[in-house]
Coordinates of C-alpha atoms in Angstrom, one line a residue:
Chain A
M234 CA -41.9 -157.0 19.5
N235 CA -42.0 -153.5 18.3
E236 CA -39.5 -154.7 15.5
A237 CA -42.5 -156.9 14.4
A238 CA -45.1 -153.8 14.5
A239 CA -42.6 -151.9 12.2
G240 CA -41.7 -154.6 9.5
T241 CA -43.9 -157.6 8.1
P242 CA -47.3 -158.7 9.9
L243 CA -46.2 -161.8 12.1
I244 CA -49.5 -163.7 10.6
E245 CA -50.9 -162.6 7.1
S246 CA -53.7 -163.8 4.9
Q247 CA -54.7 -163.1 1.4
G248 CA -57.9 -164.5 0.0
L249 CA -57.5 -167.0 2.4
T250 CA -60.2 -170.1 1.6
K251 CA -60.7 -173.3 2.7
H252 CA -63.4 -175.7 1.6
Y253 CA -64.0 -179.2 3.0
G254 CA -65.8 -180.8 0.3
K255 CA -69.2 -178.7 -0.4
T256 CA -68.5 -177.0 3.6
I257 CA -67.1 -173.6 3.4
A258 CA -64.9 -173.3 6.4
L259 CA -63.5 -170.0 5.4
H260 CA -63.9 -167.6 2.6
D261 CA -61.8 -165.1 1.4
V262 CA -60.3 -164.2 4.4
D263 CA -57.6 -161.1 4.5
M264 CA -56.0 -160.6 7.8
Q265 CA -53.0 -159.0 9.3
V266 CA -51.7 -159.8 12.9
R267 CA -48.8 -157.9 14.4
D268 CA -47.4 -158.0 17.9
G269 CA -49.2 -158.6 21.1
I270 CA -52.6 -160.4 21.9
T271 CA -55.0 -161.1 19.4
G272 CA -58.3 -162.6 20.0
L273 CA -60.4 -164.8 17.2
L274 CA -64.0 -164.0 18.7
G275 CA -66.6 -166.0 17.2
P276 CA -69.1 -168.9 17.6
N277 CA -68.6 -172.5 17.0
G278 CA -67.9 -173.6 13.9
A279 CA -67.2 -170.1 13.0
G280 CA -64.0 -171.0 10.9
K281 CA -61.7 -169.9 14.1
S282 CA -59.7 -173.4 14.4
T283 CA -59.7 -173.8 10.8
A284 CA -57.9 -170.4 10.2
M285 CA -55.4 -171.6 13.1
K286 CA -54.7 -174.8 11.6
L287 CA -54.1 -172.9 8.1
F288 CA -51.4 -170.7 9.8
L289 CA -50.0 -173.8 11.2
G290 CA -49.7 -175.6 8.0
L291 CA -51.7 -178.5 9.2
L292 CA -54.2 -177.7 6.4
Q293 CA -53.7 -176.6 3.1
P294 CA -55.6 -173.6 1.8
T295 CA -58.0 -174.3 -1.0
A296 CA -57.1 -170.9 -2.3
G297 CA -55.3 -167.7 -1.3
A298 CA -52.5 -167.6 1.0
A299 CA -51.6 -167.9 4.6
T300 CA -48.2 -166.8 5.7
V301 CA -46.5 -166.6 9.3
M302 CA -43.2 -164.8 9.4
G303 CA -43.1 -164.2 5.8
E304 CA -43.3 -168.1 5.3
K305 CA -45.9 -170.4 4.1
P306 CA -46.1 -173.0 6.8
Y307 CA -47.8 -175.7 4.7
E308 CA -44.9 -175.5 2.2
N309 CA -42.0 -174.6 4.5
V310 CA -42.3 -176.4 7.8
A311 CA -39.1 -175.0 9.4
V312 CA -41.0 -171.9 10.2
R313 CA -42.6 -173.9 12.6
M314 CA -39.7 -174.1 14.9
R315 CA -40.7 -170.5 16.0
L316 CA -44.7 -171.4 16.4
G317 CA -46.3 -172.8 19.1
Y318 CA -49.7 -174.1 19.1
M319 CA -52.4 -175.1 21.9
P320 CA -55.1 -177.4 20.4
E321 CA -58.7 -177.3 21.7
H322 CA -58.9 -180.9 22.0
D323 CA -57.1 -183.7 24.4
C324 CA -53.1 -184.0 23.0
L325 CA -51.4 -185.5 25.6
P326 CA -49.9 -188.9 26.3
D327 CA -51.3 -190.8 29.2
F328 CA -48.1 -192.5 30.7
M329 CA -45.4 -189.9 30.4
T330 CA -44.6 -187.4 33.1
A331 CA -44.9 -183.6 32.3
S332 CA -41.3 -183.1 32.7
E333 CA -40.2 -185.9 30.3
F334 CA -43.1 -184.9 27.6
L335 CA -42.1 -181.4 27.6
S336 CA -38.4 -182.0 27.3
H337 CA -39.4 -184.5 24.3
M338 CA -41.6 -181.7 22.9
A339 CA -38.8 -179.0 22.8
Q340 CA -36.3 -181.6 21.3
V341 CA -38.9 -182.3 18.5
S342 CA -39.1 -178.4 17.7
G343 CA -35.4 -178.2 17.5
I344 CA -33.9 -177.6 21.0
P345 CA -31.0 -179.8 22.0
A346 CA -31.6 -182.4 24.3
K347 CA -29.6 -180.8 27.5
H348 CA -31.5 -177.3 26.9
A349 CA -34.6 -179.0 26.5
R350 CA -34.7 -180.4 29.9
T351 CA -33.8 -177.0 31.3
R352 CA -36.7 -175.4 29.2
A353 CA -39.3 -177.9 30.1
A354 CA -38.6 -177.4 34.1
D355 CA -38.7 -173.8 33.6
M356 CA -41.5 -173.7 31.4
L357 CA -43.8 -176.1 33.8
R358 CA -42.8 -173.7 36.9
H359 CA -44.1 -170.8 34.9
V360 CA -47.1 -172.4 34.2
G361 CA -47.5 -173.6 38.3
L362 CA -46.9 -177.0 37.6
D363 CA -43.2 -177.4 39.6
E364 CA -44.3 -179.9 42.1
E365 CA -46.1 -182.3 40.0
R366 CA -43.9 -182.5 37.3
Y367 CA -42.7 -186.0 37.8
R368 CA -46.3 -187.3 37.8
H369 CA -47.8 -189.2 35.0
I370 CA -49.9 -186.8 33.0
K371 CA -53.0 -189.6 33.2
E372 CA -53.3 -188.4 36.9
Y373 CA -53.6 -184.4 36.2
S374 CA -57.0 -182.6 36.6
T375 CA -58.3 -180.8 33.8
G376 CA -57.2 -177.7 34.9
M377 CA -53.2 -179.1 35.1
K378 CA -53.4 -180.8 31.6
Q379 CA -54.6 -177.5 30.1
R380 CA -51.6 -175.9 31.6
V381 CA -49.0 -179.1 30.2
K382 CA -50.7 -178.1 26.8
L383 CA -50.4 -174.5 27.3
A384 CA -46.2 -175.2 28.4
Q385 CA -45.7 -177.7 25.4
A386 CA -47.0 -174.7 23.2
L387 CA -44.1 -172.3 24.8
V388 CA -41.3 -174.9 25.5
H389 CA -39.4 -173.9 22.8
D390 CA -39.8 -170.3 23.0
P391 CA -41.6 -169.5 19.9
V392 CA -42.3 -166.1 18.4
M393 CA -45.9 -166.8 18.4
V394 CA -48.3 -169.1 19.7
L395 CA -51.8 -170.1 18.4
L396 CA -54.2 -171.1 21.4
D397 CA -57.3 -172.7 20.3
E398 CA -60.0 -172.0 23.0
P399 CA -57.6 -172.2 25.9
T400 CA -60.3 -172.0 28.6
A401 CA -62.3 -174.8 27.2
G402 CA -63.9 -177.0 29.9
L403 CA -62.6 -174.9 32.8
D404 CA -64.5 -173.8 35.6
P405 CA -64.6 -170.1 36.2
G406 CA -61.8 -170.2 38.7
G407 CA -59.8 -172.2 36.2
R408 CA -60.6 -170.0 33.2
E409 CA -59.4 -166.9 34.9
E410 CA -56.2 -168.6 36.0
M411 CA -55.9 -169.8 32.3
L412 CA -56.7 -166.3 31.1
E413 CA -54.0 -164.8 33.8
L414 CA -51.2 -166.9 32.3
V415 CA -52.0 -166.1 28.9
R416 CA -51.7 -162.3 29.8
R417 CA -48.4 -163.2 31.4
T418 CA -47.2 -165.2 28.5
G419 CA -48.1 -161.8 26.5
R420 CA -47.0 -159.3 28.5
E421 CA -44.1 -160.6 30.4
F422 CA -42.6 -163.3 28.4
G423 CA -43.1 -161.1 25.1
I424 CA -44.5 -164.0 23.1
N425 CA -47.0 -163.0 20.5
I426 CA -50.3 -164.7 20.8
M427 CA -53.5 -165.5 18.6
L428 CA -56.1 -166.6 21.1
S429 CA -59.6 -167.9 19.8
S430 CA -62.8 -168.2 21.9
H431 CA -66.4 -168.1 21.7
L432 CA -66.5 -166.2 25.1
M433 CA -66.5 -162.3 24.5
G434 CA -65.5 -162.1 28.3
D435 CA -61.9 -163.9 27.5
V436 CA -61.3 -161.8 24.7
E437 CA -62.4 -158.8 26.3
S438 CA -60.0 -159.1 29.3
T439 CA -57.0 -160.7 27.2
C440 CA -56.6 -159.2 24.1
D441 CA -55.0 -156.4 22.6
R442 CA -57.1 -156.8 19.4
I443 CA -59.8 -158.6 18.2
I444 CA -61.0 -160.2 15.0
V445 CA -64.5 -160.9 14.9
I446 CA -65.2 -163.9 12.4
E447 CA -68.4 -165.9 11.5
G448 CA -69.7 -167.9 9.0
G449 CA -66.1 -168.3 7.6
A450 CA -65.7 -164.6 7.1
I451 CA -64.5 -161.4 9.0
I452 CA -66.9 -159.3 10.1
E453 CA -65.1 -156.8 12.4
Q454 CA -61.7 -155.9 13.7
G455 CA -59.9 -153.4 15.6
D456 CA -58.2 -152.6 18.9
V457 CA -60.4 -153.8 22.1
S458 CA -60.6 -150.0 23.2
E459 CA -62.2 -149.3 19.7
F460 CA -64.5 -152.0 20.2
T461 CA -65.6 -151.0 23.6
Q462 CA -65.7 -147.2 22.5
E463 CA -67.5 -148.0 19.2
T464 CA -70.2 -150.1 21.4
E465 CA -71.1 -146.9 23.4
T466 CA -74.5 -147.0 22.9
F467 CA -77.2 -143.9 23.1
L468 CA -80.9 -144.8 23.4
I469 CA -83.1 -142.2 21.7
D470 CA -86.8 -142.4 22.8
V471 CA -89.3 -139.8 21.0
D472 CA -92.8 -139.7 21.1
D473 CA -93.2 -138.9 17.5
R474 CA -91.5 -138.0 14.3
R475 CA -89.2 -140.9 14.6
E476 CA -89.0 -141.6 10.8
E477 CA -87.9 -138.0 10.6
L478 CA -85.2 -138.3 13.2
M479 CA -83.8 -141.1 11.6
T480 CA -83.4 -139.5 8.8
A481 CA -81.9 -136.7 10.2
L482 CA -79.5 -139.1 12.0
E483 CA -78.5 -141.2 9.0
L484 CA -77.7 -137.4 7.2
R485 CA -75.1 -136.9 10.0
G486 CA -73.4 -140.2 9.2
L487 CA -74.9 -142.0 12.2
K488 CA -76.5 -145.4 11.6
P489 CA -79.6 -145.6 13.5
K490 CA -81.3 -148.6 14.3
I491 CA -84.8 -149.5 15.8
S492 CA -84.6 -151.3 18.8
G493 CA -88.3 -151.9 20.4
A494 CA -89.5 -148.6 21.2
S495 CA -86.2 -146.9 21.0
V496 CA -83.7 -145.6 18.3
V497 CA -80.2 -146.9 18.9
V498 CA -76.8 -145.2 17.7
L499 CA -73.7 -146.5 18.2
L500 CA -71.1 -143.7 19.0
R501 CA -67.5 -143.4 18.0
S502 CA -67.0 -140.0 19.4
D503 CA -68.4 -137.3 21.7
D504 CA -68.9 -135.1 19.0
Q505 CA -71.3 -137.2 17.7
L506 CA -73.9 -136.2 20.8
D507 CA -74.0 -133.0 19.1
A508 CA -75.1 -134.6 15.8
I509 CA -77.8 -136.2 17.8
R510 CA -79.0 -132.8 19.2
N511 CA -79.2 -131.3 16.0
A512 CA -80.6 -134.2 14.3
L513 CA -83.8 -134.1 17.1
V514 CA -84.1 -130.2 16.6
E515 CA -84.2 -130.7 12.7
A516 CA -86.6 -133.4 12.9
Q517 CA -88.6 -131.8 15.4
A518 CA -89.0 -134.8 17.4
R519 CA -90.3 -134.5 21.0
L520 CA -87.5 -135.8 23.2
R521 CA -88.7 -138.2 25.9
R522 CA -85.3 -140.0 26.8
L523 CA -81.5 -139.9 25.7
A524 CA -79.5 -142.1 27.8
P525 CA -76.3 -143.8 27.4
S526 CA -75.8 -147.7 27.6
R527 CA -72.1 -148.5 27.7
G528 CA -72.2 -151.8 25.7
E529 CA -69.7 -154.5 26.2
L530 CA -68.2 -156.8 23.5
S531 CA -71.0 -159.0 23.7
D532 CA -73.1 -156.4 22.2
I533 CA -71.3 -156.3 19.4
F534 CA -70.9 -159.9 19.1
R535 CA -74.9 -160.5 19.3
R536 CA -75.1 -157.5 16.8
S537 CA -72.8 -159.2 14.2
A538 CA -73.9 -162.7 14.9
G539 CA -77.7 -161.7 14.9
Chain B
M12 CA -30.5 -151.5 52.4
S13 CA -30.4 -155.4 51.9
Q14 CA -32.8 -157.1 54.6
A15 CA -33.0 -160.2 52.8
Q16 CA -30.6 -163.0 53.0
G17 CA -30.9 -166.1 51.2
E18 CA -33.8 -164.5 49.4
I19 CA -35.3 -166.6 46.4
Y20 CA -35.6 -164.4 43.3
D21 CA -37.7 -165.5 40.3
L22 CA -35.7 -164.9 37.4
G23 CA -38.8 -164.6 35.3
Y24 CA -39.0 -166.0 31.9
Q25 CA -36.1 -166.5 29.9
H26 CA -35.8 -166.4 26.2
Y27 CA -34.2 -169.2 24.5
D28 CA -30.6 -168.0 22.3
G29 CA -29.0 -171.2 22.2
P30 CA -28.6 -173.3 19.2
R31 CA -31.5 -174.8 17.5
G32 CA -31.6 -178.1 15.3
G33 CA -33.8 -178.6 12.2
R34 CA -36.1 -181.4 10.9
F35 CA -33.1 -183.9 11.3
Q36 CA -33.3 -183.0 15.2
A37 CA -37.0 -183.5 15.2
V38 CA -37.0 -186.8 13.4
W39 CA -34.1 -188.2 15.6
S40 CA -36.0 -187.2 18.8
L41 CA -39.0 -188.8 17.6
W42 CA -36.9 -192.0 16.8
I43 CA -35.5 -192.2 20.5
N44 CA -39.0 -191.6 21.7
G45 CA -40.3 -194.3 19.5
F46 CA -37.3 -196.7 20.6
R47 CA -38.6 -196.0 24.2
T48 CA -42.0 -196.7 23.7
I49 CA -41.5 -200.1 22.0
L50 CA -39.4 -201.1 24.9
G51 CA -41.8 -199.6 27.4
L52 CA -38.8 -197.5 28.5
G53 CA -39.5 -194.9 31.1
R54 CA -42.6 -196.5 32.2
G55 CA -44.1 -198.7 34.7
A56 CA -43.1 -202.6 34.8
R57 CA -46.2 -203.5 33.2
A58 CA -45.3 -201.7 29.9
K59 CA -42.0 -203.9 29.9
I60 CA -43.5 -207.0 30.2
L61 CA -45.0 -207.9 26.4
P62 CA -42.0 -206.4 24.9
V63 CA -39.3 -208.0 27.1
L64 CA -41.4 -211.4 26.6
M65 CA -41.8 -211.1 23.1
S66 CA -38.0 -210.2 22.6
L67 CA -37.1 -213.5 24.5
V68 CA -39.5 -215.5 22.3
V69 CA -37.8 -214.3 19.3
I70 CA -34.4 -215.2 20.9
A71 CA -35.3 -218.5 22.3
P72 CA -35.0 -220.5 19.5
S73 CA -31.3 -219.7 18.8
A74 CA -30.6 -219.4 22.3
V75 CA -31.8 -223.1 23.0
F76 CA -29.9 -224.1 19.8
L77 CA -26.6 -222.4 21.5
V78 CA -27.1 -224.6 24.6
M79 CA -27.7 -227.8 22.9
S80 CA -24.5 -227.1 20.6
A81 CA -22.7 -227.1 24.0
I82 CA -24.0 -229.7 26.0
V83 CA -25.1 -232.2 23.1
P84 CA -22.1 -233.7 21.7
I85 CA -23.8 -235.2 18.4
A86 CA -25.4 -231.8 17.6
Q87 CA -24.8 -230.6 13.9
P88 CA -24.1 -227.1 12.7
A89 CA -27.3 -225.5 11.2
S90 CA -27.9 -223.2 8.2
H91 CA -28.9 -219.4 9.3
A92 CA -32.0 -219.6 6.9
E93 CA -33.6 -222.7 8.8
F94 CA -33.3 -220.5 11.8
Y95 CA -34.8 -217.5 10.0
E96 CA -37.6 -220.2 9.1
A97 CA -37.9 -220.8 12.9
I98 CA -38.3 -217.4 14.2
S99 CA -40.0 -215.8 11.1
L100 CA -43.4 -216.8 12.3
L101 CA -42.0 -215.3 16.1
L102 CA -41.1 -212.0 14.4
L103 CA -44.6 -211.4 13.1
L104 CA -46.1 -212.1 16.2
F105 CA -43.6 -209.7 18.0
S106 CA -44.5 -207.1 15.4
A107 CA -48.1 -207.8 15.0
I108 CA -48.5 -207.2 19.0
I109 CA -46.0 -204.3 19.4
A110 CA -46.4 -202.6 16.6
P111 CA -49.6 -200.8 17.3
E112 CA -48.2 -199.3 20.4
L113 CA -46.0 -196.8 18.3
L114 CA -48.8 -195.3 16.4
I115 CA -52.7 -196.0 17.9
P116 CA -52.0 -194.1 21.5
D117 CA -50.7 -191.1 19.6
R118 CA -53.6 -190.8 17.4
R119 CA -55.9 -191.4 20.1
N120 CA -54.6 -188.9 22.8
G121 CA -54.1 -186.3 19.9
V122 CA -50.3 -186.2 20.2
T123 CA -50.0 -186.9 16.7
T124 CA -51.6 -183.3 16.0
L125 CA -48.6 -182.0 18.6
Y126 CA -46.1 -183.5 16.4
L127 CA -47.4 -182.3 13.2
V128 CA -47.5 -178.8 14.1
R129 CA -43.7 -179.0 14.6
P130 CA -40.9 -178.4 12.0
L131 CA -41.5 -182.0 10.7
T132 CA -43.9 -183.4 7.6
S133 CA -46.3 -186.4 8.1
F134 CA -43.7 -188.3 6.2
D135 CA -41.0 -187.5 8.5
Y136 CA -43.1 -188.7 11.5
V137 CA -44.3 -192.0 9.6
L138 CA -40.2 -192.4 8.4
A139 CA -39.3 -191.8 12.3
R140 CA -41.7 -194.4 13.7
W141 CA -41.1 -196.8 11.2
S142 CA -37.4 -196.9 11.6
A143 CA -37.8 -197.1 15.0
F144 CA -39.6 -200.3 14.9
L145 CA -37.5 -201.5 12.1
G146 CA -34.4 -200.8 14.3
V147 CA -35.5 -202.4 17.5
V148 CA -36.8 -205.7 15.1
L149 CA -33.4 -206.0 13.2
V150 CA -31.5 -205.8 16.8
L151 CA -33.5 -208.8 17.9
T152 CA -33.3 -210.8 14.5
L153 CA -29.3 -210.0 14.5
I154 CA -29.0 -211.4 17.8
A155 CA -30.8 -214.4 17.2
Q156 CA -28.6 -215.1 14.3
V157 CA -25.1 -214.0 15.8
L158 CA -26.3 -216.9 18.8
V159 CA -26.7 -219.4 15.6
L160 CA -23.1 -218.3 14.4
I161 CA -21.7 -218.6 17.7
A162 CA -23.2 -222.1 18.0
N163 CA -22.0 -223.3 14.8
L164 CA -18.4 -222.1 15.6
L165 CA -18.5 -224.1 19.1
L166 CA -19.8 -227.3 17.1
A167 CA -17.1 -226.9 14.4
E168 CA -13.9 -229.0 14.9
M169 CA -12.1 -226.4 13.6
P170 CA -14.0 -223.2 14.2
W171 CA -11.4 -220.8 12.1
D172 CA -11.7 -223.1 9.2
Y173 CA -15.4 -223.1 9.6
L174 CA -15.4 -219.1 9.6
Q175 CA -13.4 -219.2 6.4
E176 CA -15.6 -221.5 4.6
N177 CA -18.8 -220.1 5.8
W178 CA -18.0 -216.3 6.4
L179 CA -20.4 -215.7 3.5
D180 CA -23.2 -216.4 5.7
I181 CA -22.4 -213.4 8.0
P182 CA -23.4 -210.7 4.8
R183 CA -26.3 -213.2 3.9
F184 CA -28.0 -213.2 7.3
V185 CA -27.5 -209.5 7.6
L186 CA -29.2 -208.8 4.2
A187 CA -32.0 -211.5 5.2
G188 CA -32.4 -209.8 8.4
V189 CA -33.2 -206.6 6.8
V190 CA -35.4 -208.4 4.4
I191 CA -37.4 -209.8 7.1
T192 CA -37.5 -206.6 9.2
V193 CA -38.5 -204.4 6.5
F194 CA -41.8 -207.0 5.8
V195 CA -42.9 -207.5 9.5
T196 CA -42.5 -203.8 10.3
T197 CA -44.3 -202.3 7.4
I198 CA -47.5 -204.6 7.4
P199 CA -48.4 -204.2 10.9
L200 CA -47.8 -200.4 10.9
A201 CA -49.8 -199.8 8.0
V202 CA -52.7 -201.8 9.7
A203 CA -52.1 -200.0 13.1
A204 CA -52.5 -196.5 11.0
F205 CA -56.4 -197.9 10.2
T206 CA -57.5 -198.8 13.7
E207 CA -58.1 -197.0 17.0
R208 CA -57.8 -200.4 18.7
R209 CA -54.4 -202.1 19.3
A210 CA -56.0 -205.2 20.0
Y211 CA -57.7 -205.0 17.2
A212 CA -54.6 -204.4 14.7
A213 CA -52.8 -207.1 16.4
A214 CA -55.6 -209.8 15.7
F215 CA -55.9 -208.8 12.2
V216 CA -52.2 -209.1 11.3
I217 CA -52.1 -212.6 13.2
A218 CA -55.1 -213.8 11.4
A219 CA -54.2 -212.4 8.1
F220 CA -50.8 -214.3 8.3
V221 CA -52.5 -217.5 10.2
I222 CA -55.5 -218.0 7.8
T223 CA -53.6 -217.9 4.6
T224 CA -50.8 -220.6 5.6
P225 CA -53.3 -223.6 5.6
M226 CA -55.0 -221.9 2.4
S227 CA -51.9 -221.9 0.6
A228 CA -51.0 -225.3 1.9
L229 CA -54.5 -226.9 0.8
L230 CA -54.3 -225.1 -2.5
S231 CA -50.5 -226.3 -3.4
M232 CA -50.7 -229.8 -1.5
E233 CA -49.7 -233.0 -2.9
W234 CA -52.1 -235.7 -2.8
C235 CA -50.7 -239.4 -3.2
Q236 CA -52.8 -242.3 -3.5
W237 CA -51.7 -245.9 -3.8
S238 CA -53.7 -247.9 -6.3
T239 CA -53.5 -251.7 -6.5
T240 CA -54.8 -253.7 -9.1
Y241 CA -56.5 -257.1 -8.5
T242 CA -57.0 -259.9 -10.6
V243 CA -59.7 -262.6 -10.1
R244 CA -58.5 -265.7 -11.5
N245 CA -60.5 -268.9 -10.7
G246 CA -62.3 -267.5 -8.1
E247 CA -58.9 -266.4 -6.3
V248 CA -58.0 -263.0 -5.6
S249 CA -54.5 -262.0 -6.5
E250 CA -52.9 -258.4 -5.6
G251 CA -50.8 -256.9 -8.2
D252 CA -48.5 -254.2 -8.1
S253 CA -49.4 -251.3 -6.1
V254 CA -48.9 -247.9 -7.9
E255 CA -48.8 -244.3 -6.4
E256 CA -50.3 -241.7 -8.2
C257 CA -49.6 -238.1 -7.1
G258 CA -50.9 -234.8 -7.9
R259 CA -52.1 -231.4 -6.8
I260 CA -55.4 -230.0 -6.7
T261 CA -54.6 -226.9 -8.6
G262 CA -52.3 -228.8 -11.1
D263 CA -49.7 -226.9 -12.6
Y264 CA -50.8 -223.4 -10.7
A265 CA -50.0 -225.0 -7.1
K266 CA -46.7 -223.1 -7.4
W267 CA -48.3 -220.0 -7.6
F268 CA -50.8 -220.8 -4.7
T269 CA -47.5 -221.1 -2.4
L270 CA -47.4 -217.2 -2.8
L271 CA -50.8 -217.0 -1.1
D272 CA -48.9 -217.9 2.3
V273 CA -48.1 -214.1 2.6
G274 CA -46.2 -214.6 6.0
R275 CA -43.6 -216.5 3.8
A276 CA -43.2 -213.9 1.3
P277 CA -39.6 -212.7 2.7
M278 CA -38.6 -216.6 3.7
H279 CA -38.8 -217.1 -0.5
L280 CA -36.3 -214.5 -0.8
I281 CA -33.9 -215.8 2.2
N282 CA -34.0 -218.9 0.7
L283 CA -32.9 -217.7 -2.4
M284 CA -29.9 -215.9 -0.7
F285 CA -29.0 -219.0 1.0
D286 CA -29.3 -221.2 -2.2
D287 CA -31.0 -223.5 0.4
A288 CA -33.8 -224.2 -1.7
E289 CA -32.1 -226.0 -4.4
D290 CA -31.3 -228.6 -1.8
F291 CA -34.9 -229.5 -1.1
D292 CA -35.5 -232.7 -2.4
L293 CA -39.1 -233.7 -3.3
V294 CA -39.0 -237.2 -3.5
D295 CA -37.4 -237.5 -0.1
D296 CA -39.7 -238.6 2.6
G297 CA -40.6 -236.8 5.3
V298 CA -40.3 -233.2 3.6
D299 CA -42.3 -230.8 5.6
A300 CA -44.6 -228.2 4.0
E301 CA -42.3 -225.6 4.6
D302 CA -39.5 -227.2 2.6
E303 CA -42.2 -228.4 -0.1
A304 CA -43.3 -224.7 -0.6
A305 CA -39.8 -223.4 -0.9
A306 CA -39.1 -226.0 -3.6
L307 CA -42.3 -225.3 -5.3
V308 CA -41.5 -221.7 -5.3
T309 CA -38.1 -222.1 -7.0
E310 CA -40.5 -223.5 -10.2
L311 CA -41.5 -219.9 -10.6
P312 CA -39.4 -217.3 -12.4
L313 CA -37.0 -215.7 -10.0
A314 CA -38.8 -212.3 -10.6
V315 CA -41.7 -213.5 -9.1
P316 CA -40.9 -214.0 -5.4
I317 CA -39.1 -210.9 -5.5
A318 CA -41.8 -208.7 -6.9
W319 CA -44.5 -210.3 -4.8
Y320 CA -42.3 -209.3 -1.6
A321 CA -41.8 -205.7 -2.8
F322 CA -45.6 -205.5 -3.4
L323 CA -46.6 -206.8 0.1
V324 CA -44.0 -204.0 1.5
L325 CA -44.4 -201.1 -1.0
G326 CA -48.5 -201.3 -1.0
P327 CA -49.0 -201.4 2.9
G328 CA -45.8 -198.8 3.2
C329 CA -47.7 -196.6 0.7
L330 CA -51.0 -196.8 2.4
L331 CA -49.4 -195.8 5.8
L332 CA -48.0 -192.7 4.3
W333 CA -51.2 -192.3 2.5
R334 CA -53.3 -192.3 5.5
Y335 CA -50.9 -189.7 7.6
R336 CA -50.8 -187.4 4.7
S337 CA -54.5 -187.2 4.6
M338 CA -55.4 -187.2 8.4
K339 CA -57.8 -185.1 9.3
I340 CA -56.6 -183.0 12.6

């Protein structure tokens, strides 16, 4: 994992653009993904799936380039031997046992038959489907199918997996189990992950880094810790001279916003609290309330999407 | 201090450091999977009913002939081309019914997506599926022809002499087998690439072959009528000579309309291979429609039936590849 961090990024795009006819699914996206778990966060139709399909080489970019481990997967399919993909939609055969299906998928990814069977059995054990592995997939519950989908993405021991909405269609319990599996895959198995979700909770609890994407463009990206810090919001209520306060805050590099009766400021460091005090003094505004409101990713997301 | 005996250890996740194959391994694995899917292997008994039944149907004419050759003393050696004639429709039926199973469930279940993110291209996928089906049909066809060969050897007074005289039949029927299997593999698979329902694909293929047969026969059919001249002399009617007048609805174009029977496109080539068509005698009574069509086709330039066959294979073949290349995933 550390090698990847030092060398070329696992996933990289430059000016990546994808049009479907007149619809622009992705526009001029530059991103770099290194090791660990990266979350692609955005509402439905933001371009998350399109981005993943471009990195897998399932789609040809309209413009720009998508590279994975230094290769363009659309042109060189061999790189997919070390890539895994869990699609959002159904992708499992009805009349095959999970064991048979995983072994087949491992072989299609280049693993010889005798190793494929062992890998299939191990992988099913890791996702918690040991007992049921000789049953037809048709008989599985949604949660079990979702585990088989994850297992098939990992069965050939990829360097990186792309998980498209892995919690889609699961109940809260199933969601937490799936996210725990994703965390184990990243932390214990040492497999790098790109995970897409429209749920901030999923991304916040699972990922190291977040790329917020909307309308086919990246609007924010950074470490999860930065995101939660950055969203440490302060509410300032003043009785008068609000305009002057806004100007004074802006002068100090803060970006105040009006929200209802309050002035809202996003803080990046504690030093900036001093800046708020100084601005209040300079504006000679009468302070009524100064309160932190520790935000969550949802704030960022709402703000970005807003 | 170790207190545990026979404790179970979770070894945790193991990375795979062994050998990895490339595209060839991917295609080979898909081929094997296709082969198993066609025959319903690894699935319940119900999945095996159709393929087994259809395989028996394809082999039945040759098997019956073999049994006859052993028990009926007056039986005569039969031509391999004739047996292709007999099973070409059965092979089409087999393909029309079984081929959709190979492509449609993959697309409907979404498994195609999983294949296409693995180290292979859409061309590789189509090639693996196509050749798996081709393999199965070719084996069936050759079994049928080998049975005919065994029957002929049993019927010959001197089997060794028969083999020496007719050994060329073996490469011929193998080549003919390839010609017919490529045909019956490509068209049903191409149709299966465009529908989500197996039954529609099968019905479409069967209908296309069934409808064109009588249409072609009608348009190239020979009509004959007897005209008799009657003479009236002194109030008595006397019958003159009867003259048969024959002609075809489409006149000189009739030979072109034989091509309309698309299911017979490979048969025209096979007849050329076995030189049988020359033996057909139009004037002979009791010629059946198939012999007549075969004879009419020989009036066309040699390149025409070959080009027609090539068109009927390459056209659907290209459609099949195009469909998978441009598929929305």
